[in-house]
């Protein structure tokens, strides 16, 4: 691991240690997000985290096309959305993202969620798709095999997962021909997923952390009364005062110190500069990182309620918290399609 990048063991490629998230949280327009990407590139970012469902890849593609930064210096990620699972759909989705982003290849392509459950843009927390279904490994592998084909065709350099769990990932690693090199997941001081990160480390899979600041601008559907605010946690605030920085900087330094690639989203120049500086300078000591372990509250913010199938009891069923993958018998036997 260098000062500015992490080496991907499988290929030796260099993944920049911080990226820019481009999810507008339902309130940032595509044009605004593209301008934020343009500003981020000017400031020094080289890692841009995109997704087809964010509905701004075409605008971001214009920025990338007019940039004078050599393509080999950029790391561009995109993701296949839930309504495009399955072999033909995955390949079509990747080609569309490449067209929109005006690129010949993607550095990284992710399966955004491990099930094909759709929700409409800007929906509320009660939204449910009548076609929603639990994780079915055989179906996921059809999607993953298409991901592998994208690598073989040279359209994608690396593939990975997002919003996975340890039980699901174990099944994938037993079945795949090309292993995921990253898992994108929610990570911040109040939701550290320590056991999951240890498993990823054992498997040489790099964690990319979304919502690294505790996602203060997340959609209302992802907000509940019991949520904790990372940047107000006493330990985070104490260390921010000690270092004379904003609490956001401590959250990002925590990520960097734990081998996590954070992808904070902002459209403001001041915040973009501060986020980059936080990761590239003045790392926390091991003692400070250990102290931040005390901020763990198991406070998942992006719970995923809108992806639930009708038989699910609660959002907890999405995350295999007891180490098993819920799947009603009717789905296993093919009774429900």
PDB file of N, CA and C in Angstrom, residues 262-298:
ATOM      1  N   UNK A 262     -12.512   5.079   1.163  1.00  0.00           N
ATOM      2  CA  UNK A 262     -13.778   5.799   1.316  1.00  0.00           C
ATOM      3  C   UNK A 262     -14.160   6.535   0.043  1.00  0.00           C
ATOM      4  N   UNK A 263     -15.452   6.674  -0.184  1.00  0.00           N
ATOM      5  CA  UNK A 263     -15.929   7.386  -1.377  1.00  0.00           C
ATOM      6  C   UNK A 263     -16.971   8.434  -0.948  1.00  0.00           C
ATOM      7  N   UNK A 264     -16.557   9.441  -0.193  1.00  0.00           N
ATOM      8  CA  UNK A 264     -17.504  10.481   0.223  1.00  0.00           C
ATOM      9  C   UNK A 264     -18.020  11.271  -0.966  1.00  0.00           C
ATOM     10  N   UNK A 265     -19.243  11.753  -0.842  1.00  0.00           N
ATOM     11  CA  UNK A 265     -19.849  12.557  -1.914  1.00  0.00           C
ATOM     12  C   UNK A 265     -20.024  13.983  -1.438  1.00  0.00           C
ATOM     13  N   UNK A 266     -19.604  14.928  -2.259  1.00  0.00           N
ATOM     14  CA  UNK A 266     -19.832  16.340  -1.983  1.00  0.00           C
ATOM     15  C   UNK A 266     -19.799  17.111  -3.288  1.00  0.00           C
ATOM     16  N   UNK A 267     -20.510  18.220  -3.324  1.00  0.00           N
ATOM     17  CA  UNK A 267     -20.459  19.104  -4.487  1.00  0.00           C
ATOM     18  C   UNK A 267     -19.730  20.405  -4.156  1.00  0.00           C
ATOM     19  N   UNK A 268     -19.292  20.549  -2.917  1.00  0.00           N
ATOM     20  CA  UNK A 268     -18.663  21.794  -2.475  1.00  0.00           C
ATOM     21  C   UNK A 268     -17.141  21.687  -2.527  1.00  0.00           C
ATOM     22  N   UNK A 269     -16.493  22.686  -3.105  1.00  0.00           N
ATOM     23  CA  UNK A 269     -15.043  22.660  -3.248  1.00  0.00           C
ATOM     24  C   UNK A 269     -14.341  22.532  -1.898  1.00  0.00           C
ATOM     25  N   UNK A 270     -14.806  23.256  -0.918  1.00  0.00           N
ATOM     26  CA  UNK A 270     -14.175  23.204   0.403  1.00  0.00           C
ATOM     27  C   UNK A 270     -14.176  21.784   0.953  1.00  0.00           C
ATOM     28  N   UNK A 271     -15.306  21.102   0.843  1.00  0.00           N
ATOM     29  CA  UNK A 271     -15.405  19.747   1.371  1.00  0.00           C
ATOM     30  C   UNK A 271     -14.603  18.754   0.548  1.00  0.00           C
ATOM     31  N   UNK A 272     -14.628  18.910  -0.770  1.00  0.00           N
ATOM     32  CA  UNK A 272     -13.836  18.023  -1.619  1.00  0.00           C
ATOM     33  C   UNK A 272     -12.357  18.128  -1.278  1.00  0.00           C
ATOM     34  N   UNK A 273     -11.871  19.346  -1.110  1.00  0.00           N
ATOM     35  CA  UNK A 273     -10.463  19.541  -0.761  1.00  0.00           C
ATOM     36  C   UNK A 273     -10.156  18.958   0.616  1.00  0.00           C
ATOM     37  N   UNK A 274     -11.025  19.225   1.572  1.00  0.00           N
ATOM     38  CA  UNK A 274     -10.798  18.744   2.930  1.00  0.00           C
ATOM     39  C   UNK A 274     -10.800  17.219   2.990  1.00  0.00           C
ATOM     40  N   UNK A 275     -11.729  16.594   2.268  1.00  0.00           N
ATOM     41  CA  UNK A 275     -11.801  15.131   2.271  1.00  0.00           C
ATOM     42  C   UNK A 275     -10.526  14.512   1.722  1.00  0.00           C
ATOM     43  N   UNK A 276     -10.049  15.063   0.607  1.00  0.00           N
ATOM     44  CA  UNK A 276      -8.818  14.537   0.004  1.00  0.00           C
ATOM     45  C   UNK A 276      -7.630  14.726   0.935  1.00  0.00           C
ATOM     46  N   UNK A 277      -7.517  15.896   1.501  1.00  0.00           N
ATOM     47  CA  UNK A 277      -6.414  16.198   2.415  1.00  0.00           C
ATOM     48  C   UNK A 277      -6.462  15.299   3.644  1.00  0.00           C
ATOM     49  N   UNK A 278      -7.658  15.024   4.134  1.00  0.00           N
ATOM     50  CA  UNK A 278      -7.807  14.199   5.334  1.00  0.00           C
ATOM     51  C   UNK A 278      -7.209  12.814   5.152  1.00  0.00           C
ATOM     52  N   UNK A 279      -7.401  12.241   3.966  1.00  0.00           N
ATOM     53  CA  UNK A 279      -6.934  10.882   3.702  1.00  0.00           C
ATOM     54  C   UNK A 279      -5.446  10.847   3.372  1.00  0.00           C
ATOM     55  N   UNK A 280      -4.956  11.902   2.733  1.00  0.00           N
ATOM     56  CA  UNK A 280      -3.575  11.880   2.254  1.00  0.00           C
ATOM     57  C   UNK A 280      -2.570  12.437   3.259  1.00  0.00           C
ATOM     58  N   UNK A 281      -3.021  12.941   4.400  1.00  0.00           N
ATOM     59  CA  UNK A 281      -2.080  13.534   5.352  1.00  0.00           C
ATOM     60  C   UNK A 281      -2.407  13.141   6.780  1.00  0.00           C
ATOM     61  N   UNK A 282      -1.410  13.246   7.643  1.00  0.00           N
ATOM     62  CA  UNK A 282      -1.552  13.101   9.100  1.00  0.00           C
ATOM     63  C   UNK A 282      -2.419  11.913   9.512  1.00  0.00           C
ATOM     64  N   UNK A 283      -1.948  10.702   9.269  1.00  0.00           N
ATOM     65  CA  UNK A 283      -2.749   9.542   9.660  1.00  0.00           C
ATOM     66  C   UNK A 283      -2.914   9.442  11.168  1.00  0.00           C
ATOM     67  N   UNK A 284      -3.986   8.782  11.572  1.00  0.00           N
ATOM     68  CA  UNK A 284      -4.191   8.521  12.995  1.00  0.00           C
ATOM     69  C   UNK A 284      -3.203   7.463  13.473  1.00  0.00           C
ATOM     70  N   UNK A 285      -2.843   7.544  14.732  1.00  0.00           N
ATOM     71  CA  UNK A 285      -1.982   6.531  15.328  1.00  0.00           C
ATOM     72  C   UNK A 285      -2.793   5.266  15.593  1.00  0.00           C
ATOM     73  N   UNK A 286      -2.109   4.173  15.810  1.00  0.00           N
ATOM     74  CA  UNK A 286      -2.811   2.941  16.125  1.00  0.00           C
ATOM     75  C   UNK A 286      -3.614   3.102  17.411  1.00  0.00           C
ATOM     76  N   UNK A 287      -3.067   3.856  18.353  1.00  0.00           N
ATOM     77  CA  UNK A 287      -3.795   4.107  19.601  1.00  0.00           C
ATOM     78  C   UNK A 287      -5.103   4.858  19.332  1.00  0.00           C
ATOM     79  N   UNK A 288      -5.053   5.822  18.411  1.00  0.00           N
ATOM     80  CA  UNK A 288      -6.266   6.571  18.074  1.00  0.00           C
ATOM     81  C   UNK A 288      -7.262   5.704  17.312  1.00  0.00           C
ATOM     82  N   UNK A 289      -6.764   4.854  16.439  1.00  0.00           N
ATOM     83  CA  UNK A 289      -7.648   3.934  15.732  1.00  0.00           C
ATOM     84  C   UNK A 289      -8.324   2.972  16.704  1.00  0.00           C
ATOM     85  N   UNK A 290      -7.540   2.502  17.676  1.00  0.00           N
ATOM     86  CA  UNK A 290      -8.110   1.616  18.692  1.00  0.00           C
ATOM     87  C   UNK A 290      -9.177   2.341  19.504  1.00  0.00           C
ATOM     88  N   UNK A 291      -8.927   3.604  19.818  1.00  0.00           N
ATOM     89  CA  UNK A 291      -9.898   4.405  20.567  1.00  0.00           C
ATOM     90  C   UNK A 291     -11.201   4.523  19.788  1.00  0.00           C
ATOM     91  N   UNK A 292     -11.087   4.700  18.478  1.00  0.00           N
ATOM     92  CA  UNK A 292     -12.283   4.819  17.641  1.00  0.00           C
ATOM     93  C   UNK A 292     -13.069   3.516  17.561  1.00  0.00           C
ATOM     94  N   UNK A 293     -12.437   2.428  17.943  1.00  0.00           N
ATOM     95  CA  UNK A 293     -13.186   1.184  18.032  1.00  0.00           C
ATOM     96  C   UNK A 293     -14.348   1.303  18.999  1.00  0.00           C
ATOM     97  N   UNK A 294     -14.212   2.196  19.951  1.00  0.00           N
ATOM     98  CA  UNK A 294     -15.276   2.416  20.926  1.00  0.00           C
ATOM     99  C   UNK A 294     -16.470   3.166  20.375  1.00  0.00           C
ATOM    100  N   UNK A 295     -16.358   3.673  19.140  1.00  0.00           N
ATOM    101  CA  UNK A 295     -17.492   4.368  18.526  1.00  0.00           C
ATOM    102  C   UNK A 295     -18.463   3.387  17.859  1.00  0.00           C
ATOM    103  N   UNK A 296     -18.071   2.131  17.755  1.00  0.00           N
ATOM    104  CA  UNK A 296     -18.921   1.130  17.105  1.00  0.00           C
ATOM    105  C   UNK A 296     -20.285   1.040  17.803  1.00  0.00           C
ATOM    106  N   UNK A 297     -21.336   1.258  17.036  1.00  0.00           N
ATOM    107  CA  UNK A 297     -22.710   1.185  17.562  1.00  0.00           C
ATOM    108  C   UNK A 297     -23.566   0.197  16.765  1.00  0.00           C
ATOM    109  N   UNK A 298     -22.948  -0.497  15.797  1.00  0.00           N
ATOM    110  CA  UNK A 298     -23.692  -1.363  14.880  1.00  0.00           C
ATOM    111  C   UNK A 298     -24.841  -0.594  14.238  1.00  0.00           C
TER     112      UNK A 298
END
